[in-house]
Coordinates of C-alpha atoms in Angstrom, one line a residue:
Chain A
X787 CA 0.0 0.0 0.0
X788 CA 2.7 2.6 1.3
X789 CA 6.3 2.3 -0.5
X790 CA 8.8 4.8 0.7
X791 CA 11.9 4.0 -1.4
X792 CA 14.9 5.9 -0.2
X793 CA 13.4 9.2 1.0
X794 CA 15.3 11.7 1.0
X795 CA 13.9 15.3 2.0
X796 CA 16.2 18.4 2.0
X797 CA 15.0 21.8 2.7
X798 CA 16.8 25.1 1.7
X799 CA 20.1 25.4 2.9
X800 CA 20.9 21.4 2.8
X801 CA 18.7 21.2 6.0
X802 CA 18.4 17.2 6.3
X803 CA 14.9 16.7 7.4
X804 CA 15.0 12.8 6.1
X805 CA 17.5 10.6 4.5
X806 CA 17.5 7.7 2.4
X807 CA 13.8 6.3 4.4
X808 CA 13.1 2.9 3.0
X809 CA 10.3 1.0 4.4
X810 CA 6.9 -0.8 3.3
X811 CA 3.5 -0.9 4.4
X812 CA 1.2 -3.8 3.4
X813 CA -2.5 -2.7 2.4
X814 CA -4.9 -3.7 5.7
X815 CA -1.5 -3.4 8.2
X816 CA -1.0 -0.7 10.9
X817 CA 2.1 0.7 12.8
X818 CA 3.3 3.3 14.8
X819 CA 5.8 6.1 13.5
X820 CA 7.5 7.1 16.3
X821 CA 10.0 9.4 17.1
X822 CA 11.2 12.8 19.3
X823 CA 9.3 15.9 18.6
X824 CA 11.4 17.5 15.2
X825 CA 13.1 13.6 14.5
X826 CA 11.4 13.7 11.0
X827 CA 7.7 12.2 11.2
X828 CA 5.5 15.2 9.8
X829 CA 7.8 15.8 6.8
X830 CA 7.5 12.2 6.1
X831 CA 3.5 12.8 6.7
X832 CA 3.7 15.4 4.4
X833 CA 5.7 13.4 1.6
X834 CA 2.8 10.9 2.2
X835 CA -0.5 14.0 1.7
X836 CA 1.7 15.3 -0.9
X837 CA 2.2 18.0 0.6
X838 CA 5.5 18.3 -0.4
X839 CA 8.0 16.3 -2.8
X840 CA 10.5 14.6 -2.2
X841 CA 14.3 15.1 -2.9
X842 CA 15.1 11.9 -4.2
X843 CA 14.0 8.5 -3.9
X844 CA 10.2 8.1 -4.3
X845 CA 6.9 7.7 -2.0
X846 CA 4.5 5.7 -4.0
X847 CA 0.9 4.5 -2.8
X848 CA -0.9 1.7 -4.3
X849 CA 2.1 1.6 -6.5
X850 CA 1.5 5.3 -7.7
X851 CA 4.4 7.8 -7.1
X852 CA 3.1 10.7 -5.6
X853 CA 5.8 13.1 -7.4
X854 CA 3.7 12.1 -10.5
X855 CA 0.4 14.3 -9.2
X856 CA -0.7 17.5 -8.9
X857 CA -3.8 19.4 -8.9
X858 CA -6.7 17.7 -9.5
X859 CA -5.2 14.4 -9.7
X860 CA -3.1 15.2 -6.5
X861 CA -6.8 16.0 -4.6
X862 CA -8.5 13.1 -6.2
X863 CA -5.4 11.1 -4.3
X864 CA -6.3 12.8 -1.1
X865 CA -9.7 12.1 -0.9
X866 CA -9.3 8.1 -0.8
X867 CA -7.1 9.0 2.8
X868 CA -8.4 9.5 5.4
X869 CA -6.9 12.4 7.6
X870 CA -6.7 12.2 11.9
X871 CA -5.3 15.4 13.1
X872 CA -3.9 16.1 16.8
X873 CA -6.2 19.3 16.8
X874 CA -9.7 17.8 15.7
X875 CA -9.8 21.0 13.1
X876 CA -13.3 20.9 13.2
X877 CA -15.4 24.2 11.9
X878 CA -17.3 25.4 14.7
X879 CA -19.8 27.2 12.9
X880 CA -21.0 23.8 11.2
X881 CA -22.8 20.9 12.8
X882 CA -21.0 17.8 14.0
X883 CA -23.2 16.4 10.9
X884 CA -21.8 18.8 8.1
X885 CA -18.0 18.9 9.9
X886 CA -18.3 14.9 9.4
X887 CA -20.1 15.2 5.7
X888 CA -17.2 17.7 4.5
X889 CA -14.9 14.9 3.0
X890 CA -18.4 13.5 0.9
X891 CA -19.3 17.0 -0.1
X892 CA -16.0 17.2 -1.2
X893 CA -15.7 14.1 -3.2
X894 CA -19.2 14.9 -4.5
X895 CA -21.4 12.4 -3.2
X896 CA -25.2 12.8 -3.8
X897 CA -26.7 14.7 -1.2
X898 CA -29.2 11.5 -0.6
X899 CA -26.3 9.5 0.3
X900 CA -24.5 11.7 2.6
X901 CA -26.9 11.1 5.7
X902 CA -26.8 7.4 5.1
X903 CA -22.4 7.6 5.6
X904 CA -22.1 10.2 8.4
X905 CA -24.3 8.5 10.9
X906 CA -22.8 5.0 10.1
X907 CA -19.7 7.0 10.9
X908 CA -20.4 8.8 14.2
X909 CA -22.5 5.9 15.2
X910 CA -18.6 4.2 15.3
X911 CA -17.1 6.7 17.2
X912 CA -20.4 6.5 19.4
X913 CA -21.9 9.7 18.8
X914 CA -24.8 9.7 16.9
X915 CA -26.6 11.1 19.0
X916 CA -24.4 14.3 18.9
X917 CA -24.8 15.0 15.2
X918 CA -26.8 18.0 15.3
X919 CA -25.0 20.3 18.0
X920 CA -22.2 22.2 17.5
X921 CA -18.8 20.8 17.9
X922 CA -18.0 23.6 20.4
X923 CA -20.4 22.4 23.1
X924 CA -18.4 18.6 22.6
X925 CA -15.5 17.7 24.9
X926 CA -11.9 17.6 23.8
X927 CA -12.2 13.5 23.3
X928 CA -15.7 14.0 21.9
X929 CA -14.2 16.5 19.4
X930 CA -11.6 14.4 18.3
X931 CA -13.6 11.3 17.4
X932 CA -15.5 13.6 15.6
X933 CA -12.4 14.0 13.9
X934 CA -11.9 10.2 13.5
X935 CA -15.8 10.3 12.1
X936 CA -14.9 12.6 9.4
X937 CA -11.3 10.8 8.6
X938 CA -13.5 7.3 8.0
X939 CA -16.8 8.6 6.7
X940 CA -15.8 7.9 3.3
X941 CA -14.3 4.6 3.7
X942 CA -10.9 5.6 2.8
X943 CA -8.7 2.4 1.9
X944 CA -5.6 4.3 3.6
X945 CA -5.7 6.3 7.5
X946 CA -3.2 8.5 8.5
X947 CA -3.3 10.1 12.2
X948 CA -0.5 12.8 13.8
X949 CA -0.7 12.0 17.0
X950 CA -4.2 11.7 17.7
X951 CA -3.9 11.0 21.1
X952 CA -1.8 14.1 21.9
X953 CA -4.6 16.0 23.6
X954 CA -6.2 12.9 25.4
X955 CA -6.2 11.9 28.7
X956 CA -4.9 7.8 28.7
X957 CA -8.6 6.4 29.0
X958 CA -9.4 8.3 26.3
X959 CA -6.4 7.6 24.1
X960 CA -6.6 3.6 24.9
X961 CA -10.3 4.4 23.5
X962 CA -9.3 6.6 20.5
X963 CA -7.0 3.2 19.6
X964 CA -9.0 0.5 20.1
X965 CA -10.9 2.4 17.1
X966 CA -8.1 2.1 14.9
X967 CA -7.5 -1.3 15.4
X968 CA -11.3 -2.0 14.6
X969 CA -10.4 -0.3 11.2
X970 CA -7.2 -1.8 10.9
X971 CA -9.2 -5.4 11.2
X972 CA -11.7 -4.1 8.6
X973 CA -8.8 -4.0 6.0
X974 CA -7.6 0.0 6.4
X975 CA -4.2 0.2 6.0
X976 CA -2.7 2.8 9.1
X977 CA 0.0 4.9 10.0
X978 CA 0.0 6.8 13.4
X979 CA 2.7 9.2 14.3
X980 CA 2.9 9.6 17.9
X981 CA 5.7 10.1 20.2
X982 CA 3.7 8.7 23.3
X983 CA 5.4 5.6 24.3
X984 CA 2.6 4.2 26.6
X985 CA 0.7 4.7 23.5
X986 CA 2.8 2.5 21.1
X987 CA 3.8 0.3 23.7
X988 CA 0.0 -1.2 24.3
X989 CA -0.4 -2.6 20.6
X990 CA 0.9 -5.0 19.2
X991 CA 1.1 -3.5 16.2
X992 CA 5.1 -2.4 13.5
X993 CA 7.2 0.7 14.7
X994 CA 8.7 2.7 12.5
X995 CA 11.0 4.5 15.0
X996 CA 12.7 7.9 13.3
X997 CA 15.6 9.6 14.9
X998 CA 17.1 12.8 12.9
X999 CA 15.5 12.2 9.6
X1000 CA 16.8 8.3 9.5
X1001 CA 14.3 5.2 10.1
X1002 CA 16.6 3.4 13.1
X1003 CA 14.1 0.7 13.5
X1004 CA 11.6 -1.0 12.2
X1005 CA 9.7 -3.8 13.9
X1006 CA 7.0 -5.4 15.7
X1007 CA 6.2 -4.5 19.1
X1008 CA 4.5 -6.2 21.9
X1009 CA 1.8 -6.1 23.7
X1010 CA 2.7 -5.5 27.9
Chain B
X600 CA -24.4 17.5 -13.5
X601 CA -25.3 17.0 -10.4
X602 CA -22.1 17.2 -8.8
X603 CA -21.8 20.4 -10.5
X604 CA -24.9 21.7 -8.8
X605 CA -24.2 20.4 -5.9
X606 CA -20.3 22.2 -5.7
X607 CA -21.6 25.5 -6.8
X608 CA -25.1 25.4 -4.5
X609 CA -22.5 24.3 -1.6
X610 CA -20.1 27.5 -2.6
X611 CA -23.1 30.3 -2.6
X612 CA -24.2 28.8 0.5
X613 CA -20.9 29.6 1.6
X614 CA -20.7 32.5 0.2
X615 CA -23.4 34.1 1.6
X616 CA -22.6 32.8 5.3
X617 CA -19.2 34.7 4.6
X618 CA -21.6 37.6 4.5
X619 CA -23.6 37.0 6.8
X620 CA -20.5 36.9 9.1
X621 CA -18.8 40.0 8.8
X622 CA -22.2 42.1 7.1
X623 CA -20.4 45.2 8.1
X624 CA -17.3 44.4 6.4
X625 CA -18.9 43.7 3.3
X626 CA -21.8 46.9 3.2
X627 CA -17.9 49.2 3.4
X628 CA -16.7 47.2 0.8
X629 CA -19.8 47.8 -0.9
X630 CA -19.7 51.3 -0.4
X631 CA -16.5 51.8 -1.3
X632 CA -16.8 50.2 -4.6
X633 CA -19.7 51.8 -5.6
X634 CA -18.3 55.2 -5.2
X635 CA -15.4 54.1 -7.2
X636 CA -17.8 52.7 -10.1
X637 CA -20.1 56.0 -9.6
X638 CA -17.1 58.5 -10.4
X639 CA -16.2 57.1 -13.8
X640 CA -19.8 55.9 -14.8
X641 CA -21.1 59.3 -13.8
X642 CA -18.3 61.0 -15.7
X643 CA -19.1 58.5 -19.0
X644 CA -22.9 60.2 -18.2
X645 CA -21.5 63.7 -18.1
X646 CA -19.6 62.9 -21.2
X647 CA -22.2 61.0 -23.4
X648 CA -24.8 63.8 -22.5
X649 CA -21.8 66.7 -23.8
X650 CA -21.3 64.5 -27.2
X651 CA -25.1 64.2 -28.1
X652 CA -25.3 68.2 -27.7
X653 CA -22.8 69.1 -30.7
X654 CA -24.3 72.2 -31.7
X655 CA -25.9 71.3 -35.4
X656 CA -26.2 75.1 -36.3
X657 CA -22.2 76.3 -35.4
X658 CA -20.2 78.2 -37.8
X659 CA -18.5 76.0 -40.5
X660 CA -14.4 76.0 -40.6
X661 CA -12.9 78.3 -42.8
X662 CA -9.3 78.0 -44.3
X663 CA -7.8 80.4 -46.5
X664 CA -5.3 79.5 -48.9
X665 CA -2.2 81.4 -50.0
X666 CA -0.9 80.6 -53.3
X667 CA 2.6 80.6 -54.2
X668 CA 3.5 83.8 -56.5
X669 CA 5.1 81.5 -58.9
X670 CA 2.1 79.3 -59.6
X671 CA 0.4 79.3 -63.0
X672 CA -3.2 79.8 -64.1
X673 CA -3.5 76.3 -64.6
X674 CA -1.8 75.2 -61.8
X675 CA -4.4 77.4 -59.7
X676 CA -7.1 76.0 -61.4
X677 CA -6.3 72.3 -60.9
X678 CA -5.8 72.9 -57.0
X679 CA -9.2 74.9 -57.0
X680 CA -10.6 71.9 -59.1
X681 CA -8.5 69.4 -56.1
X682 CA -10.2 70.7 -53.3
X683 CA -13.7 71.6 -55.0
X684 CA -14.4 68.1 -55.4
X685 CA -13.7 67.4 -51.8
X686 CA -16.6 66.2 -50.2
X687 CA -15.7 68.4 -47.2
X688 CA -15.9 71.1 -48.7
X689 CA -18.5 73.4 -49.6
X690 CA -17.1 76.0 -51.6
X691 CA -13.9 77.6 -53.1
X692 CA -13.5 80.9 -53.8
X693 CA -10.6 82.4 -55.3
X694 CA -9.5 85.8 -53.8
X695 CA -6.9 87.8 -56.3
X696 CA -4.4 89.9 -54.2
X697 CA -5.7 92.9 -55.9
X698 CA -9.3 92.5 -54.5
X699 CA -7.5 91.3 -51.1
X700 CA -5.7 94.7 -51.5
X701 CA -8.7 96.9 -52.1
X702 CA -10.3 95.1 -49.0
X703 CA -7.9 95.8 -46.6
X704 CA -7.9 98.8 -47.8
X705 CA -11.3 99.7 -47.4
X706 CA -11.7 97.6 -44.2
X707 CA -9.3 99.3 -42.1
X708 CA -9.5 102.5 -43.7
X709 CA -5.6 102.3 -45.4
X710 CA -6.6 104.2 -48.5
X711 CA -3.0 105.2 -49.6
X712 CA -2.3 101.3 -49.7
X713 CA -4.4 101.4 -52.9
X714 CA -1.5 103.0 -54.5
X715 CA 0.5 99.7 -54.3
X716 CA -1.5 98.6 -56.8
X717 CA 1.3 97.9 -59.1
X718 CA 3.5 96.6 -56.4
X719 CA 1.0 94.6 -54.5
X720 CA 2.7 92.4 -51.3
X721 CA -0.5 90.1 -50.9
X722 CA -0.7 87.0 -52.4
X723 CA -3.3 85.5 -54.6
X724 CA -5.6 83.2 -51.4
X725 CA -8.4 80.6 -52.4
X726 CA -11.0 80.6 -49.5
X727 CA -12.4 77.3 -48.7
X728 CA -15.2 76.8 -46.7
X729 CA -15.7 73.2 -45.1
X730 CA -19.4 71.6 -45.0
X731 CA -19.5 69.0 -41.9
X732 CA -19.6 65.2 -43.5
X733 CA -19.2 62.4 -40.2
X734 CA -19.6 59.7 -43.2
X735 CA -16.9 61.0 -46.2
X736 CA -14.3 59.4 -44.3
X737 CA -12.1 62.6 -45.1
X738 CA -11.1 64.8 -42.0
X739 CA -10.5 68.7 -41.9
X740 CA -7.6 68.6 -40.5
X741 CA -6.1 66.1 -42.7
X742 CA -7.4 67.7 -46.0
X743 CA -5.5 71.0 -43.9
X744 CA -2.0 69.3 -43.6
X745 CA -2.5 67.7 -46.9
X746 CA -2.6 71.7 -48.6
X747 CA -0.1 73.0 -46.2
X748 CA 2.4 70.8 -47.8
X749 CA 1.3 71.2 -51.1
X750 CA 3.8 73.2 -53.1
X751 CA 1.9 75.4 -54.7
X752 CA 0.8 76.7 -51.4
X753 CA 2.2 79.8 -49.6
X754 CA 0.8 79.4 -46.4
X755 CA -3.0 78.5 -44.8
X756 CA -4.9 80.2 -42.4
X757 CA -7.4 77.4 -40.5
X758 CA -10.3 78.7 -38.9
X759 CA -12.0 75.5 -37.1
X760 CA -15.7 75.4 -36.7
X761 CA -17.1 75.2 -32.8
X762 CA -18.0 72.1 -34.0
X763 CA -14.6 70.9 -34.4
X764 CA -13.5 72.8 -31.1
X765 CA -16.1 71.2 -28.8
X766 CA -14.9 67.7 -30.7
X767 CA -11.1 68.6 -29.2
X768 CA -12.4 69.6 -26.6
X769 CA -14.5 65.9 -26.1
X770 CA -11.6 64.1 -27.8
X771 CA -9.3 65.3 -24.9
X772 CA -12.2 65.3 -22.0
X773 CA -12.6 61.2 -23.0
X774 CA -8.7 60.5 -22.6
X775 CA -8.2 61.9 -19.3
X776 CA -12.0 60.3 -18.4
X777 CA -10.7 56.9 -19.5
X778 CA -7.7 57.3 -18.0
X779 CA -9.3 58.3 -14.6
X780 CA -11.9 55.3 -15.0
X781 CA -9.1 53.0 -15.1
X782 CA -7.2 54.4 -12.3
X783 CA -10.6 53.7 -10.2
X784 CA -11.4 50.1 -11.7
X785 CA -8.1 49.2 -11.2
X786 CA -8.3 50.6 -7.1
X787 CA -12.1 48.1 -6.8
X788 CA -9.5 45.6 -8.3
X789 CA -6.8 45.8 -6.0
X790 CA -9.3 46.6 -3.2
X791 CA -10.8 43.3 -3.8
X792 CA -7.3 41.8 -4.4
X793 CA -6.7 42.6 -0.6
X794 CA -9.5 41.9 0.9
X795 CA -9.7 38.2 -0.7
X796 CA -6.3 37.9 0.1
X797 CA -6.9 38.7 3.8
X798 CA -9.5 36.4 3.9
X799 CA -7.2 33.6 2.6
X800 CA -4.9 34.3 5.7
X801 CA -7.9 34.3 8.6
X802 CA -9.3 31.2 6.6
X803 CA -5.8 29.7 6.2
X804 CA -6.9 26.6 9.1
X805 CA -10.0 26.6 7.1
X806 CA -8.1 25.9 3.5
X807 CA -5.1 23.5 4.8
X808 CA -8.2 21.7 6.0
X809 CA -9.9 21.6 2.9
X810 CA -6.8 20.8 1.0
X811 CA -6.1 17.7 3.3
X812 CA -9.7 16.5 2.8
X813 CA -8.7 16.4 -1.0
X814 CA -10.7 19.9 -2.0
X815 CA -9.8 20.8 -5.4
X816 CA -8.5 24.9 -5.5
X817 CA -11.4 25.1 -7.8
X818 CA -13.6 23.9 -4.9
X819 CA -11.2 26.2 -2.5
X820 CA -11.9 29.4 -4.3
X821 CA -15.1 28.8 -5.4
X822 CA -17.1 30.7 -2.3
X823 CA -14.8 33.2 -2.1
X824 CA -15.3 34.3 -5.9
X825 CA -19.2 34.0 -5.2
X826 CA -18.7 36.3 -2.6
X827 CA -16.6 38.8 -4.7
X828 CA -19.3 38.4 -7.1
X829 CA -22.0 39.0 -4.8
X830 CA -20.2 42.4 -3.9
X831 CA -19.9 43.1 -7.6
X832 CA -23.5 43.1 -8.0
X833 CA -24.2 45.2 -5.0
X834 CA -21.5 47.7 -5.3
X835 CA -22.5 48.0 -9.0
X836 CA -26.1 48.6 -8.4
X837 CA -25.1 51.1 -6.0
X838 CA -23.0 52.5 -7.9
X839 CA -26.1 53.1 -10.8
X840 CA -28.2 54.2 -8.0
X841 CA -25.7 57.4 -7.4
X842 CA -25.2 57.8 -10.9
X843 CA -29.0 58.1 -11.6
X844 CA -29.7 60.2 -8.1
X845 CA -26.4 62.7 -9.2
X846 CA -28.3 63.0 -12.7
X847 CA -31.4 63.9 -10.8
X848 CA -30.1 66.5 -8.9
X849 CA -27.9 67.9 -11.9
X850 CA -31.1 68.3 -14.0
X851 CA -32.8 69.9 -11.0
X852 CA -30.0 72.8 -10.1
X853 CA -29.0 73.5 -14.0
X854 CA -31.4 72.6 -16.1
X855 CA -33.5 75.8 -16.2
X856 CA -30.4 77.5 -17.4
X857 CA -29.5 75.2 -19.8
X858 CA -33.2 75.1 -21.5
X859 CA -32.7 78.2 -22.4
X860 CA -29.7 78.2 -23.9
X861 CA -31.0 75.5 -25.9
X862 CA -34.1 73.8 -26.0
X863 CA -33.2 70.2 -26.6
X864 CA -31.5 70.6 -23.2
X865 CA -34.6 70.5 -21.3
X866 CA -34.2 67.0 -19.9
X867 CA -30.0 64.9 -19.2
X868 CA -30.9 61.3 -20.4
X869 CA -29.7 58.5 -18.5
X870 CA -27.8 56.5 -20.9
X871 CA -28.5 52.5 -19.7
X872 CA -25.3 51.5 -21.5
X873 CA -23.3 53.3 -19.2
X874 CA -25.8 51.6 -15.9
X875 CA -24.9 48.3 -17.5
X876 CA -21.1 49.1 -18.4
X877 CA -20.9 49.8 -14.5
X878 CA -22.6 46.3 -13.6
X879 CA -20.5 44.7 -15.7
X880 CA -17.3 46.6 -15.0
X881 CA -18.3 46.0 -11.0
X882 CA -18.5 42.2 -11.2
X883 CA -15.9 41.4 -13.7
X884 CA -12.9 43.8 -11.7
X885 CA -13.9 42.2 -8.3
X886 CA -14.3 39.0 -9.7
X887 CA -10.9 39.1 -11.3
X888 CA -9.3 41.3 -8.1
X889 CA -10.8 37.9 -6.2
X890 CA -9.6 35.2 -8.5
X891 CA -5.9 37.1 -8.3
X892 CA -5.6 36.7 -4.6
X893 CA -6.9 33.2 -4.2
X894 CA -4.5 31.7 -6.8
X895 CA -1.7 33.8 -5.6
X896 CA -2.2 33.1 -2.1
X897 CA -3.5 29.6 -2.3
X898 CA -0.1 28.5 -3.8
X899 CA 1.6 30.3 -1.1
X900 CA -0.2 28.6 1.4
X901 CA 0.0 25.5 -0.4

């Protein structure tokens, strides 16, 4: 699903902010990017939204190289991912309904349809009943599994969170993963970037660890 | 099709909640626009109104044409043949310098000039009097240069209808009016240039969102050029609603005077071209000013 073939990423002045990343992500697999804050993991998010391009070697998703799109083709790429911010990002002055149906309206699915998707997705994050308030009257965890409901509504085949859990309290963070791992068993292929150990170190799921722009490890962890 | 609908009836929704958000924001902008539009489209009124009075009764230009001393009979006759078959011009008359003689003599009272007679310092002059023709194609003042290089000719003497003076006087009053309009269409431009762009940096959370949730720019800009649209529309009708209430009170301080200095003066007439030029002008600059900033800003941000 996720290819990252000897990444490099230099900014202006030579800054390294990656070098030479080579991993692989199976489609339906999860794992944990890791690393200290400024080590390297939102540039290599960013390589994977296309945000940016990288300086040599390629990033390629379902076998397509990212470096090849832009515009159109480069949006049409981002609205098969689904997006989990740290801040939920939600627009305040929309409904939890319309904050979740933004990725369909987006993508242009028919307004009949739209209902149909966004309560099967907040009825997963366990707020259905919320749909109609505004997202400033929700909790922080509330808020963010709104966030989680909008990332999923459109069944993306790929899921990419920065830390998601970064504003949680533990409860809610051992909550906002047991999520994930429901959509990793329904076949969504996931990368979370955290640097919360406790986090990482209750799944069993692959760690990318990333140290000064260089993937130092790569491996299964275990479950305590 | 549908999708189509559905984008754009999304994007006015959007639009207009942009509005209703900051209404005070965008009634300035409106104002400000329209008395940008008004100054121009109410001098294009003032303008169109001073072109459809060229006096039809004026005086008709004049030249008089010095010959040469050393041009034959039949070279003066072919040149008073040129220029009679002009379609500009009305007559010719050939003045010979001894009856130019005896009538400066008489005119100013310089009898004893009559005794130069035999050593006369005037030259033969052809008078040429000039009949106003819009559709011969042929100008006066071209058919003028064309004689004043003519080597048979001494010298000319112009004499330019009012008809051709008030022209000049229109020619020049339109350049510095067009210039002036675009100095203020380009200011609604670069006022809604800056304004769009502003919004792009408040809304910049707003767009990276977007952007992430794999929005198109199209899909991006779309509200926001609604929006400049929206103001468009308002700050142009505004705009025709000063133009038509500065027209009313014109008419109503000068048009007593002016009704008697000619009758067909009685009333200004609102030309709609010019209501419909500042419509158009309104949305299209703010449209554009809009569509600027977004793409110039959007790949900034992006």
């Amino acid at each position: 699903m996720i290819d990252f073939e000897y990444v490099s990423k230099f900014y202006e002045g030579d800054r390294e902010a990656l070098f030479e990343v080579n991993f692989r992500l199976a489609p339906g697999e999860m794992a944990f990017l890791t690393g200290h804050s400024g080590a390297g993991k939102s540039t290599l998010l960013r390589l994977l939204l296309g945000l940016e391009t990288a300086s040599s070697g390629a990033v390629r998703v379902a076998g397509t190289n990212l470096a090849d799109l832009s515009g159109e083709k480069l949006a049409r790429y981002r609205r098969r991912v689904g997006v989990v911010f740290q801040d939920p990002n939600l627009e305040e002055d929309l409904t939890v309904f319309d904050n979740v149906a933004l990725p369909l309206r987006i993508s242009g699915f028919s307004e009949s349809d739209i209902p149909r998707r966004v309560m099967a997705a907040l009825s997963r994050v366990d707020l259905s009943e919320q749909a109609l308030v505004s997202p400033k009257l929700l909790s922080g965890g509330q808020q963010q599994r709104v966030g989680i409901a909008r990332a999923i509504v459109h069944r993306p085949a790929l899921l990419i969170a920065d830390e998601p859990t970064g504003n949680l309290d533990p409860e809610l963070s051992a909550r906002v993963m047991r999520m994930f791992t429901q959509f990793q068993q329904l076949g969504v292929t996931i990368l979370v970037a955290t640097h919360e150990r406790a986090v990482v170190e209750s799944l069993p799921f692959r760690r990318l660890v990333i140290e000064r722009g260089r993937l130092i490890s790569d491996g299964l962890g275990s479950k305590r | 099709m549908n999708r189509w609908l559905s984008d754009h009836r999304w994007a006015i929704a959007d639009a207009l909640k942009r509005v209703r958000e900051r209404p005070i924001q965008f009634l300035v902008l409106v104002g400000l626009l329209s008395i940008l539009l008004a100054i121009p489209g109410w001098l294009a009124q003032i303008w169109l109104g001073m072109s459809s009075l060229v006096p039809e009764e004026a005086v008709h230009s004049e030249a008089i044409v010095f010959l040469s001393n050393e041009i034959e009979f039949e070279e003066r006759i072919e040149l008073e043949r040129m220029l009679g078959e002009s379609p500009i011009v009305e007559h010719v008359i050939f003045i010979p310098k001894s009856k130019a003689l005896a009538d400066l003599s008489s005119s100013d009272g310089l009898a004893p000039l009559t005794q130069l007679a035999d050593d006369n310092p005037l030259p033969d002059a052809l008078q040429l009097r000039f009949v106003f023709s819009p559709d011969s194609g042929v100008s006066e003042l071209s058919l003028v240069e064309r004689i004043e290089f003519d080597p048979r000719v001494l010298s000319l003497r112009y004499y330019p209808s009012t008809r051709i003076q008030y022209g000049s006087m229109l020619e020049v009053l339109a350049f510095f009016g067009a210039g002036f309009s675009m100095l203020t269409i380009l200011g609604v431009l670069m006022t809604v240039f800056l304004v769009s762009a502003a919004d792009v940096v408040d809304d910049s959370k707003r767009i990276k969102l977007y952007t992430l949730l794999g929005a198109s720019s199209r899909y991006i800009q779309r509200p926001y050029l609604y929006r400049a649209t929206f103001l468009g529309i308002f700050a142009g009708f505004q705009a025709c609603l000063a133009v038509i209430g500065l027209n009313a009170l014109l008419s109503e301080v000068v048009i007593n005077n002016l009704e008697e200095l000619d009758s067909r003066l009685g009333s200004i007439p609102l030309d709609t071209r010019i209501l419909l030029g500042i419509v158009m002008v309104s949305v299209a600059s703010s449209w554009i000013g809009a569509e600027r900033a977004m793409n110039q800003r959007l790949k900034g941000l992006h």
